[in-house]
PDB file of C-alpha atoms in Angstrom:
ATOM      1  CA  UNK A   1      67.353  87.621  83.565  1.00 75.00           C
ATOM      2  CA  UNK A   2      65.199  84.931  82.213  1.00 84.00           C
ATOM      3  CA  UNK A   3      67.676  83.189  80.243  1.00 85.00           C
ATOM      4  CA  UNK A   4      69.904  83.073  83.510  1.00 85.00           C
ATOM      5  CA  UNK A   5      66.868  81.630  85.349  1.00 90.00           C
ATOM      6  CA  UNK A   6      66.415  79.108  82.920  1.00 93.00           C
ATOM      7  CA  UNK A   7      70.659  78.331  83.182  1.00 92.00           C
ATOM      8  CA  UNK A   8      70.424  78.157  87.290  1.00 92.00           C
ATOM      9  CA  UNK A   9      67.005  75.740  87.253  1.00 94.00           C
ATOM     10  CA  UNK A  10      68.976  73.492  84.649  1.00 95.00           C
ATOM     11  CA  UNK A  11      71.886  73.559  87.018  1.00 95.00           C
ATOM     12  CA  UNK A  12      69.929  72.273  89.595  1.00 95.00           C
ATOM     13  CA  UNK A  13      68.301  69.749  87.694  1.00 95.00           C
ATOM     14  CA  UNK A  14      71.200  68.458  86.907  1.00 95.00           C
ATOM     15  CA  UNK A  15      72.406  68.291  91.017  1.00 93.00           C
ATOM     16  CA  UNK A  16      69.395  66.510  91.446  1.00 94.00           C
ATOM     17  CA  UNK A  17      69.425  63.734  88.190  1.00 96.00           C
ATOM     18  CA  UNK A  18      73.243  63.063  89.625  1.00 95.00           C
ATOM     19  CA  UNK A  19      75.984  63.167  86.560  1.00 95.00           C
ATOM     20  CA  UNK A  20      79.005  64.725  87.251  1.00 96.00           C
ATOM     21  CA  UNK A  21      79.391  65.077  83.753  1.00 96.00           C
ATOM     22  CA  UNK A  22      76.072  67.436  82.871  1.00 96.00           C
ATOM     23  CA  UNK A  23      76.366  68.798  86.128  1.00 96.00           C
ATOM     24  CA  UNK A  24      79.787  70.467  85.011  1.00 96.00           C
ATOM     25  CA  UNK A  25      78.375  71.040  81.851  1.00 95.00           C
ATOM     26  CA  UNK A  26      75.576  73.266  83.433  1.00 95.00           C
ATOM     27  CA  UNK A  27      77.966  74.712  85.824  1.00 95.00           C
ATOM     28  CA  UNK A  28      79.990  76.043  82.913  1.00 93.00           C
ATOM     29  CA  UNK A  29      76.713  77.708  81.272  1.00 92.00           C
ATOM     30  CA  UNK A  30      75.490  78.997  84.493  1.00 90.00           C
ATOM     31  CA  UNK A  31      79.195  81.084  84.966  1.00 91.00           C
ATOM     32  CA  UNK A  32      78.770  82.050  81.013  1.00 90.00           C
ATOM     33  CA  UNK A  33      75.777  83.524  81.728  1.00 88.00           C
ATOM     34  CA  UNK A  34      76.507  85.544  84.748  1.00 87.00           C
ATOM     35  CA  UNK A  35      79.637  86.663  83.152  1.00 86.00           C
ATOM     36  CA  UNK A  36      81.853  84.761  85.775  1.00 81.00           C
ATOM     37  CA  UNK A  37      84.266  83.758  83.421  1.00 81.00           C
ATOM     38  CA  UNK A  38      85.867  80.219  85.128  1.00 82.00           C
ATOM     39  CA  UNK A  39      84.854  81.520  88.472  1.00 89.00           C
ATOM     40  CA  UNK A  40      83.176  78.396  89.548  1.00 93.00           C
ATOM     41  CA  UNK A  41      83.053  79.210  93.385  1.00 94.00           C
ATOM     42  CA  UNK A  42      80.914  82.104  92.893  1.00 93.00           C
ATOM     43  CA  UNK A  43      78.615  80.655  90.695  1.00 92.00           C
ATOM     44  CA  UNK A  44      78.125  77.887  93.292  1.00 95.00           C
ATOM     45  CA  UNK A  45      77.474  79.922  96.235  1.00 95.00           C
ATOM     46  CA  UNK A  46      74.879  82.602  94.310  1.00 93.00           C
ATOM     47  CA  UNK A  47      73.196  80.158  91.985  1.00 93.00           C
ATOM     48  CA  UNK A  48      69.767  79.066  93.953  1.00 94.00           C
ATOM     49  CA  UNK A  49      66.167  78.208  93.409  1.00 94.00           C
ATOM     50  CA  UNK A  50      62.993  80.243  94.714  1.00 93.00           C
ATOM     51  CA  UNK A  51      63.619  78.564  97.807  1.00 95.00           C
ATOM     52  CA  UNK A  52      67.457  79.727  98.622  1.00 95.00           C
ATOM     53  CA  UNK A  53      68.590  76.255  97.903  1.00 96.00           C
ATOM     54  CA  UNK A  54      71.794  75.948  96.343  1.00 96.00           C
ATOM     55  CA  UNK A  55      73.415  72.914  94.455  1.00 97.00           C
ATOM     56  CA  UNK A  56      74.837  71.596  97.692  1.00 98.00           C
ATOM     57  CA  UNK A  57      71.344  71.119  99.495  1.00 97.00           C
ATOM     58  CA  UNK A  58      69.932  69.375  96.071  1.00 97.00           C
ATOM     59  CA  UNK A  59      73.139  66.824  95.898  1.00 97.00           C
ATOM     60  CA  UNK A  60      72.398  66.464  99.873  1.00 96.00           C
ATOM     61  CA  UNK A  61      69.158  65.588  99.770  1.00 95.00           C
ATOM     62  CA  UNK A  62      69.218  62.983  96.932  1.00 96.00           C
ATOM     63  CA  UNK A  63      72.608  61.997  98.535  1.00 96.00           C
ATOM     64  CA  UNK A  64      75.032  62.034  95.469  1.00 97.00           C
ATOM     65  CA  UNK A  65      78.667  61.858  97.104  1.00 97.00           C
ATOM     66  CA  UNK A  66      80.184  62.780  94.006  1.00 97.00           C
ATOM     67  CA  UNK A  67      78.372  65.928  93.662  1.00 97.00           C
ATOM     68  CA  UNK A  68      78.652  66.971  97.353  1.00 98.00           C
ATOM     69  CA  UNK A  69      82.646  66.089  96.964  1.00 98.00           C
ATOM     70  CA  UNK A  70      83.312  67.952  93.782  1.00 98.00           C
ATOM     71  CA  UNK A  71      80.607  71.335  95.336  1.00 97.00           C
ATOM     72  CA  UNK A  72      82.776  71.419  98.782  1.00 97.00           C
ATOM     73  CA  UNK A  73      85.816  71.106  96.635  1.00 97.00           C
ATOM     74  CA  UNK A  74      85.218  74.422  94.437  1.00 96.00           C
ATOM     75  CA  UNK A  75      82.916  76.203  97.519  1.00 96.00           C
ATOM     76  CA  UNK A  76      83.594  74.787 100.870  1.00 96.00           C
ATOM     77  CA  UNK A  77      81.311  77.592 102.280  1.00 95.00           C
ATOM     78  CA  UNK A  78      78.585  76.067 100.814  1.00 96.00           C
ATOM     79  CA  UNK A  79      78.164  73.705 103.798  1.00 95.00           C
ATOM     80  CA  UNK A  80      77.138  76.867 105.585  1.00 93.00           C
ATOM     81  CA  UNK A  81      74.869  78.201 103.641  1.00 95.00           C
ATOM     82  CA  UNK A  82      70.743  78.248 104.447  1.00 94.00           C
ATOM     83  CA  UNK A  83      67.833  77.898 102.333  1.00 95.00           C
ATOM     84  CA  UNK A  84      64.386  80.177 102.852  1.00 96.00           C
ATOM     85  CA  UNK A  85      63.704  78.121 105.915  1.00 93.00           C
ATOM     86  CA  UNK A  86      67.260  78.474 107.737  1.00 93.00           C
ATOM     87  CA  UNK A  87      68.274  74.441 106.559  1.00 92.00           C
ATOM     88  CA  UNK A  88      71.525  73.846 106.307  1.00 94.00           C
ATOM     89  CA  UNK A  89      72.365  70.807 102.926  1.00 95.00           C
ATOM     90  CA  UNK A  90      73.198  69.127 106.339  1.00 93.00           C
ATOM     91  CA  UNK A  91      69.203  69.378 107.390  1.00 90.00           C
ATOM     92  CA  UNK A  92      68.360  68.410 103.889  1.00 91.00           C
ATOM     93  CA  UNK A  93      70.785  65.041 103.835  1.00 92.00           C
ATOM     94  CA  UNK A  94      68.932  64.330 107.296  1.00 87.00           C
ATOM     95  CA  UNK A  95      65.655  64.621 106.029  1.00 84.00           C
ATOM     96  CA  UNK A  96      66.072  62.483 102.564  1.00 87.00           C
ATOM     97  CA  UNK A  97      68.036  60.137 104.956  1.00 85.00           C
ATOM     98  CA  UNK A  98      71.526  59.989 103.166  1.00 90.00           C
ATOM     99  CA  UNK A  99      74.432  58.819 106.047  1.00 86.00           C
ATOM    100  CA  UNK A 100      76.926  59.135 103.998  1.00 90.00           C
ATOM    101  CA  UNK A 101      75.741  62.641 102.746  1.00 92.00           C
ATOM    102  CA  UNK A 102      75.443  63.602 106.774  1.00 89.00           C
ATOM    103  CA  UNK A 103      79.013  61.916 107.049  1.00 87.00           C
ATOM    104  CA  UNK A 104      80.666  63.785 104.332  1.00 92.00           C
ATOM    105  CA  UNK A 105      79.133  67.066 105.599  1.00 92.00           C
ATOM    106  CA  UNK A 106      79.730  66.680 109.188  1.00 88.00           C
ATOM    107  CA  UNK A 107      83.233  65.875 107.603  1.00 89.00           C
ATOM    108  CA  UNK A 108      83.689  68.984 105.793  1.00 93.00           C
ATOM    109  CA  UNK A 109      82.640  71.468 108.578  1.00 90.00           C
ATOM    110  CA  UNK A 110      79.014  71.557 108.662  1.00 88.00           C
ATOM    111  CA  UNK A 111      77.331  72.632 112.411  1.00 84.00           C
ATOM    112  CA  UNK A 112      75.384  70.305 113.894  1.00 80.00           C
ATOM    113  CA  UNK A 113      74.173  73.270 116.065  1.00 79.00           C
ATOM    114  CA  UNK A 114      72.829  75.442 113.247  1.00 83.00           C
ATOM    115  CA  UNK A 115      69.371  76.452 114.165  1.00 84.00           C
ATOM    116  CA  UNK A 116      66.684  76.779 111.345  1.00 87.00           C
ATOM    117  CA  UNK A 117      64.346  79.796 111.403  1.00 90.00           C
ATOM    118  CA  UNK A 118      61.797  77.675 113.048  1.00 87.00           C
ATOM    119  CA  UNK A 119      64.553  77.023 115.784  1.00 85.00           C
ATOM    120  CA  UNK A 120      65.403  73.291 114.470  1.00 81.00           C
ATOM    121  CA  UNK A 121      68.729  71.474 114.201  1.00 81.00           C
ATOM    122  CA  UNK A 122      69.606  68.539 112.305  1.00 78.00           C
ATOM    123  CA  UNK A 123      68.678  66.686 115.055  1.00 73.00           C
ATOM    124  CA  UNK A 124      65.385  67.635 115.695  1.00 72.00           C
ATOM    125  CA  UNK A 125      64.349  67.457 111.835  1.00 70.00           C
ATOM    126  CA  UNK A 126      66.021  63.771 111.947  1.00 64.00           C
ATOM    127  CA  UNK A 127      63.247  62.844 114.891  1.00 63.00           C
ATOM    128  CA  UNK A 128      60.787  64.467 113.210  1.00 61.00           C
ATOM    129  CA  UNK A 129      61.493  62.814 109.602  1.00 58.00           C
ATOM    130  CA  UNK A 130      61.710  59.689 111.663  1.00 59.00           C
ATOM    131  CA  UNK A 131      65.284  59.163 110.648  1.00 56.00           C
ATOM    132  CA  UNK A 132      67.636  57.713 112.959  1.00 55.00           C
ATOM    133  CA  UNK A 133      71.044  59.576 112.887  1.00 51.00           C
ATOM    134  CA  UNK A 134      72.161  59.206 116.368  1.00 50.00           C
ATOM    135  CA  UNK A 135      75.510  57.133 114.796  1.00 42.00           C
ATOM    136  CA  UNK A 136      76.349  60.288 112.585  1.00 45.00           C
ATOM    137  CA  UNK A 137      75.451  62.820 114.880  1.00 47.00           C
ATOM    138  CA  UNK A 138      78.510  63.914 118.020  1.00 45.00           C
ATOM    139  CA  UNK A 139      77.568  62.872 121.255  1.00 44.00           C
ATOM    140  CA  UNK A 140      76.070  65.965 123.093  1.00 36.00           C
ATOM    141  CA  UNK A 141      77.069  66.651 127.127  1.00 35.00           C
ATOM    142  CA  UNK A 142      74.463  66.213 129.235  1.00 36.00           C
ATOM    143  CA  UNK A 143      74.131  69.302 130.021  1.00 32.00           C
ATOM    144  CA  UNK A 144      73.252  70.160 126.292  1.00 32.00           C
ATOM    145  CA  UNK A 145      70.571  67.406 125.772  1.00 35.00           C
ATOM    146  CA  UNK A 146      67.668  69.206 127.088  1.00 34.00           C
ATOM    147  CA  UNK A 147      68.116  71.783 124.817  1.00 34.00           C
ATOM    148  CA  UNK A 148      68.054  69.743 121.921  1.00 31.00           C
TER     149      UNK A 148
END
C-alpha cells in the first residue's frame, strides 16, 4: 500500500511539474502497481491525493493544456469528478486563474452549475479568488443570477 502511495504522489508530481513525457512515465508505474495492466482510464479516475484530487484538478490548476488534453482524452469523466471539498478541476482552473484551462474544460463537458460542499460554483470561487471569468463563463438568464 505504501509503495502504491509513493507511485500515485509521484504521479501527481509529475501533473503538477508539466511533462507529458514523465507524466506518462508515472502513469505507466501507477497502473503497474495497481495491477491495471494498460488500463489507463482507471488509473486516472482512482489515483488521488489525501485531498480527493485527481491528475485532472493538478493539470487544472497549474493550467497545463497538454496534460488536461491527453487526461480528458483517456478519462473524459474526469471533468466530473470532486475533490474533499466538492471542486470540480473546473473550480481549481478558476482559482489558479488558467482561461484556457476553464476553456478547455467548459469545452469538454464540465458544469458550470456544480455546487461545492460549501454550496460554491465556479463562479462564486472566481469572485472570491478575485479572478475575472465572466468571458469564459455562459451567460446566465436573469432569472438565474440571483442565485448565483
Amino acid at each position: 500500500h505504501l509503495a502504491l502511495q509513493k507511485k500515485v504522489k509521484e504521479l501527481l508530481l509529475m501533473c503538477q511539474e508539466g511533462s507529458l513525457t514523465k507524466f506518462q512515465t508515472a502513469l505507466n508505474d501507477c497502473m503497474t502497481s495497481m495491477g491495471l495492466g494498460s488500463d489507463r482510464r482507471v488509473c486516472l479516475e482512482t489515483c488521488k491525493d489525501g485531498n480527493k484530487r485527481g491528475a485532472l484538478h493538478i493539470a487544472a490548476t497549474m493550467g497545463h493544456i497538454h496534460l488536461i488534453k491527453y487526461i480528458l482524452s483517456i478519462a473524459p469523466n474526469t471533468v466530473k469528478q470532486m475533490d474533499v471539498n466538492g471542486y470540480t478541476a473546473l473550480c481549481n482552473a478558476v482559482t489558479g486563474g488558467q482561461k484556457e484551462a476553464v476553456e478547455l474544460l467548459l469545452e469538454s463537458g464540465s458544469d458550470i452549475k456544480a455546487a461545492s460542499n460549501s454550496g460554491q460554483q465556479a463562479i462564486h470561487v472566481a469572485s472570491s479568488v478575485g479572478v475575472a471569468v465572466s468571458s469564459e463563463l455562459p451567460e446566465y438568464p436573469e432569472s438565474n443570477a440571483a442565485g448565483l
